[in-house]
Each structure stands twice: as structure tokens, then as C-alpha cells.
Coordinates of C-alpha atoms in Angstrom, one line a residue:
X1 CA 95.3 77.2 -181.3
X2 CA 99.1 77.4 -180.9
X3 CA 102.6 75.1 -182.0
X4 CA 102.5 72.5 -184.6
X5 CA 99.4 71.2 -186.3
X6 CA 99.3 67.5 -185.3
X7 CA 97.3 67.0 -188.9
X8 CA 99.2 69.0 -191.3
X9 CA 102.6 69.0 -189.6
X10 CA 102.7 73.2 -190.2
X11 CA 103.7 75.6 -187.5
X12 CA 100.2 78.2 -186.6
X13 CA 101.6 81.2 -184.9
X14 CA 99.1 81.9 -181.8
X15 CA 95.8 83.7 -182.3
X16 CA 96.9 86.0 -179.2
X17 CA 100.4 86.2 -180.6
X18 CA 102.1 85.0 -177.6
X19 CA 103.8 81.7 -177.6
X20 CA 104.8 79.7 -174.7
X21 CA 107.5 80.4 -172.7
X22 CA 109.8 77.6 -173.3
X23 CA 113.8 77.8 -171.7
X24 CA 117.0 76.2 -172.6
X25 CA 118.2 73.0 -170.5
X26 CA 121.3 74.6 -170.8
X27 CA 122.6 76.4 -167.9
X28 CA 123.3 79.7 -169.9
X29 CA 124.1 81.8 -167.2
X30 CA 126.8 79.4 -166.0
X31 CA 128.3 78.9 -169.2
X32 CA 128.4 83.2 -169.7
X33 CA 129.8 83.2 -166.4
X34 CA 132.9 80.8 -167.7
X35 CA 133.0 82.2 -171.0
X36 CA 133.3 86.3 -169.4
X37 CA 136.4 84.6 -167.6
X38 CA 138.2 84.2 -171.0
X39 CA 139.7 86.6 -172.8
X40 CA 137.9 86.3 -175.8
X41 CA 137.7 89.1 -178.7
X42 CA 134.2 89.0 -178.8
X43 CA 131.5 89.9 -175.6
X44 CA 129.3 87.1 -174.5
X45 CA 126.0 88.0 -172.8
X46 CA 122.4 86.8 -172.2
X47 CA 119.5 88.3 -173.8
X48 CA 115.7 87.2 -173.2
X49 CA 115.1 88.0 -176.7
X50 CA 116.3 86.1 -179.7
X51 CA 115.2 89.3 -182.2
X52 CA 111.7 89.5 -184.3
X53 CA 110.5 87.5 -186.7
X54 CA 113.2 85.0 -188.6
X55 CA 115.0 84.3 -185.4
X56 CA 112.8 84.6 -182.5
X57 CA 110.8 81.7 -184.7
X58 CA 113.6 79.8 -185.4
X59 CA 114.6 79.9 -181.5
X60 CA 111.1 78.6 -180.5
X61 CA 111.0 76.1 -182.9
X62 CA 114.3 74.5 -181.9
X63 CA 113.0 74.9 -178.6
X64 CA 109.9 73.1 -178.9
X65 CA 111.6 70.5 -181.1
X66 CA 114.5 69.7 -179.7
X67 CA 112.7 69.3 -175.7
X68 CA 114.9 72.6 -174.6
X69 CA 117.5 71.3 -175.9
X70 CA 118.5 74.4 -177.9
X71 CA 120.6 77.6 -177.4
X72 CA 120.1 80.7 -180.1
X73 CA 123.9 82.5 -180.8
X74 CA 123.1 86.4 -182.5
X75 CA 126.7 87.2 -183.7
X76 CA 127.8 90.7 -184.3
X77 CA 127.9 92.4 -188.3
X78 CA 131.3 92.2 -190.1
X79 CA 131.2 95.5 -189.5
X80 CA 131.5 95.3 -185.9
X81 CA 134.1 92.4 -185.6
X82 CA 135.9 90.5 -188.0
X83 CA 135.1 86.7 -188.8
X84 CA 137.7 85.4 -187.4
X85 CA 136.8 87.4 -184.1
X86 CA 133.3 86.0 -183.9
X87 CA 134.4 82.3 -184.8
X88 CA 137.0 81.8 -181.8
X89 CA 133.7 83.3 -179.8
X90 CA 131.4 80.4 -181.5
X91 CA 133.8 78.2 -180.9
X92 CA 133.9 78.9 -177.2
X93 CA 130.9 78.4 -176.7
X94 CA 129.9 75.3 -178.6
X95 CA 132.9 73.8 -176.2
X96 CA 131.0 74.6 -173.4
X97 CA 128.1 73.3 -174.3
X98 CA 129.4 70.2 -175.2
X99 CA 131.2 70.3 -171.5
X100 CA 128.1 70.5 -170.1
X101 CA 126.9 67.7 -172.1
X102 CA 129.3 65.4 -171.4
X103 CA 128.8 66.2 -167.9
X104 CA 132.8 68.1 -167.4

């Protein structure tokens, strides 16, 4: 069996090791489209893959639990762009998702 254990409450990871396909209500590609128009420091792009393990679970999870309602952000090392870089990119795009929730 797969997804939360009604009983227990505990997440069982599937005995085929695939887990439903679940997407976003957000309308990601829109909201890259608007972001790619800025000129932020930071690339913005969509990915089908949140990453192994800690983050692909967390993604589903957040998914499953929130009704779609859920995007996943990877940001880039310290290495690769500064903090300060990455946080006006966050930024960004938590403002358009809250656009698009409050229907601008």
C-alpha cells in the first residue's frame, strides 16, 4: 500500500517504489514565464524532479497535504551565488505566487 497510514498517521513509501503523480495548482510555467522577464541575479527554471530522497519526500508530502497546493524552490550552493542573490530570487517568486492567489 501507498501514502499515509489512515491507522497510524505514518507515511509508507510504495511497495513498487513509485508514488503518484501528483502536480502543483500553481501555474508554474506561467509564473517562470514572468519571472525569466525580470532581471533577476538568479535563473528560474522548471524541473520535473524535486532531487532524491529528503526533498523529493518532502515535495510529495506537501503535495499530498496541502491538495496541490504546494511549489518545491531548490536554490543554488553559496558557492554558486551569494545569499543575497538567491533571496531577491525567493522573493520573486513567493510574490508571484501570492499574485496568483489573490487572483492579480
Amino acid at each position: 500500500s501507498s501514502g499515509i497510514n489512515a491507522e497510524y498517521g505514518e507515511e509508507k513509501i510504495p511497495e513498487d517504489g513509485k508514488w503518484p503523480l501528483i502536480k502543483s495548482a500553481f501555474p508554474l510555467r506561467e509564473i517562470v514565464q514572468n519571472l525569466s522577464q525580470k532581471s533577476l541575479p538568479v535563473p528560474v527554471r522548471l524541473s520535473k524532479d524535486a532531487g532524491q530522497y529528503l526533498c523529493q519526500y518532502s515535495f510529495h508530502n506537501s503535495l499530498c497535504n496541502g491538495n496541490g497546493n504546494s511549489v518545491f524552490v531548490h536554490v543554488p550552493k553559496l558557492e554558486d551565488s551569494p545569499a543575497e542573490n538567491t533571496a531577491v530570487v525567493v522573493i520573486a517568486i513567493i510574490k508571484e505566487l501570492v499574485n496568483f492567489l489573490s487572483g492579480n
